[in-house]
Coordinates of C-alpha atoms in Angstrom, one line a residue:
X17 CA 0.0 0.0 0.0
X18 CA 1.4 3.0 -0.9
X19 CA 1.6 6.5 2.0
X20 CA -0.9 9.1 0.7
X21 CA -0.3 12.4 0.2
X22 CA -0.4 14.6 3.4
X23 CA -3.3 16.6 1.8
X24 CA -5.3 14.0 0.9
X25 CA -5.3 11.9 4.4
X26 CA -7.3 14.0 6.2
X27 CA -10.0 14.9 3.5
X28 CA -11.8 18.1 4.4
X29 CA -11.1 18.7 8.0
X30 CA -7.7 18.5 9.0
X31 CA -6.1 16.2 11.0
X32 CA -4.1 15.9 14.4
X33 CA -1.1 15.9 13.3
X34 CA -2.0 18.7 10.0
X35 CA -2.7 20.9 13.1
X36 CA -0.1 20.1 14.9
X37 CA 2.4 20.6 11.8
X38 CA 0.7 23.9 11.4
X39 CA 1.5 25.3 14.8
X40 CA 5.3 23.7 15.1
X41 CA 5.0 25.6 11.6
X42 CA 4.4 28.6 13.0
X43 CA 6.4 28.5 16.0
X44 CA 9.6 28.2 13.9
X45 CA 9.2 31.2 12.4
X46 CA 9.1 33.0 15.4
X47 CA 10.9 35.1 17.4
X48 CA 10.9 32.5 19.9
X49 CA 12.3 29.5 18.1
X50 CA 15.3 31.9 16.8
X51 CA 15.8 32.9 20.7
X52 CA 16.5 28.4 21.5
X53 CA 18.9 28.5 17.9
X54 CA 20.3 30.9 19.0
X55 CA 21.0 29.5 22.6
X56 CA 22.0 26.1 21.0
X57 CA 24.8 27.8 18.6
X58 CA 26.3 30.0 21.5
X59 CA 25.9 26.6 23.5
X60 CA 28.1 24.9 20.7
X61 CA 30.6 27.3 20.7
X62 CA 31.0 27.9 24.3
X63 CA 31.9 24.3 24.9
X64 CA 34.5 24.6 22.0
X65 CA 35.9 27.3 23.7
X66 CA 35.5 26.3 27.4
X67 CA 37.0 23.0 25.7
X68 CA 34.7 21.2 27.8
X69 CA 34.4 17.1 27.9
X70 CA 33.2 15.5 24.7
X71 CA 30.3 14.1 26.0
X72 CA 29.5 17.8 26.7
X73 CA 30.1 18.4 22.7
X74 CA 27.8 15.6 21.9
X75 CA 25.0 16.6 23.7
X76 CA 24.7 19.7 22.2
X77 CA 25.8 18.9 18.6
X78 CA 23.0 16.2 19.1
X79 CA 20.6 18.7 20.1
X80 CA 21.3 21.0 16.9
X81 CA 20.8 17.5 14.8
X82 CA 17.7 16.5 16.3
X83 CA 16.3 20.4 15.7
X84 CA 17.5 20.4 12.4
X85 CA 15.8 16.4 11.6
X86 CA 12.7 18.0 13.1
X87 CA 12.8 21.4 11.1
X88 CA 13.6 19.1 7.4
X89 CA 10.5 17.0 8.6
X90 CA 8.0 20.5 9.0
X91 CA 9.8 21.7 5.8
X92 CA 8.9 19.2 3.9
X93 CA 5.3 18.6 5.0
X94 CA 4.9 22.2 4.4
X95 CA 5.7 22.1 1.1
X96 CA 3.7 19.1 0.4
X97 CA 0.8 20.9 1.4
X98 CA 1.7 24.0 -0.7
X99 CA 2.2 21.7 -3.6
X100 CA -1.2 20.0 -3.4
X101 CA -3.0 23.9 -3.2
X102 CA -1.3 25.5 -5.9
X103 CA -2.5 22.0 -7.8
X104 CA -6.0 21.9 -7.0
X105 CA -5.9 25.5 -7.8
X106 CA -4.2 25.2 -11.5
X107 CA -6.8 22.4 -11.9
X108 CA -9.8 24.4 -11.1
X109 CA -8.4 27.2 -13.2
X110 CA -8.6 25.1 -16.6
X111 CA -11.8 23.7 -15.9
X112 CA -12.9 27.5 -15.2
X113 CA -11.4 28.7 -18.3
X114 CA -12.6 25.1 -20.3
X115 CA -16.1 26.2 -19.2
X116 CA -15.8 29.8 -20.3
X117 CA -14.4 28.7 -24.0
X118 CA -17.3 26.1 -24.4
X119 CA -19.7 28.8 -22.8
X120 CA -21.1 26.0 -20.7
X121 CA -21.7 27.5 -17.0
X122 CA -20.9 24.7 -14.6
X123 CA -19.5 23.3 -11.2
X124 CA -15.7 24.6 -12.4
X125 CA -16.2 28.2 -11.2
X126 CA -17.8 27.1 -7.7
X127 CA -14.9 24.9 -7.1
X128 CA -12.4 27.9 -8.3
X129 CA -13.7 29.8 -5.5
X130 CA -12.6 26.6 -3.2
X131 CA -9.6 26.4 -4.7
X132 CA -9.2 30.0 -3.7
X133 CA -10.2 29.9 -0.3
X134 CA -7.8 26.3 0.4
X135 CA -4.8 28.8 0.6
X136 CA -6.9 29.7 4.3
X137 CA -7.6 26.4 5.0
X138 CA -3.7 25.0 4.5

């Protein structure tokens, strides 16, 4: 069986972990979450220079890894959710215009303006 895309497993509503995405989302893009990488580079380099105990360097070069594993994860699942929008959006675009050409008013338009309005809901 193959994984889904992200946008399609929830269907309308989003999921648990869609919101929860959403939020770590927004977290790391703020002030706040550039505050801890901050903390975790001077961290880094002030064991280098205090030339602390290895084990000291590990811990914190694992911390910076495990941050960055987590940020590649939202990255990705951010985009994945972009690419599925802009999609649905192209798609409802041509049937729009398809509709208009043949002069045939139909569903296209109605889902255009969902298509619009997906940006919000994403």
């Amino acid at each position: 069986m193959a994984p889904q895309h992200p946008a399609h497993r929830d269907g309308d509503r989003p999921g648990r972990f869609t919101r929860l995405a959403e939020h770590a989302s927004n977290f790391t893009s703020s002030p706040g979450f550039f505050g801890v990488c901050l903390v975790l580079v001077a961290g880094a380099i002030t064991a280098h220079a205090l030339k602390l105990p290895t084990q000291w360097l590990l811990v914190v070069g694992e911390a910076m890894s495990a941050v960055s594993l987590l940020l590649l994860a939202l990255l990705k699942n951010s985009e994945r959710r972009a690419e599925h929008a802009i999609q649905r959006k192209l798609d409802a675009i041509a049937a729009a215009l398809l509709e208009t050409r043949l002069e045939e008013p139909g569903a296209a338009s109605e889902e255009l303006r969902k298509a619009i309005s997906m940006e919000k809901q994403t």
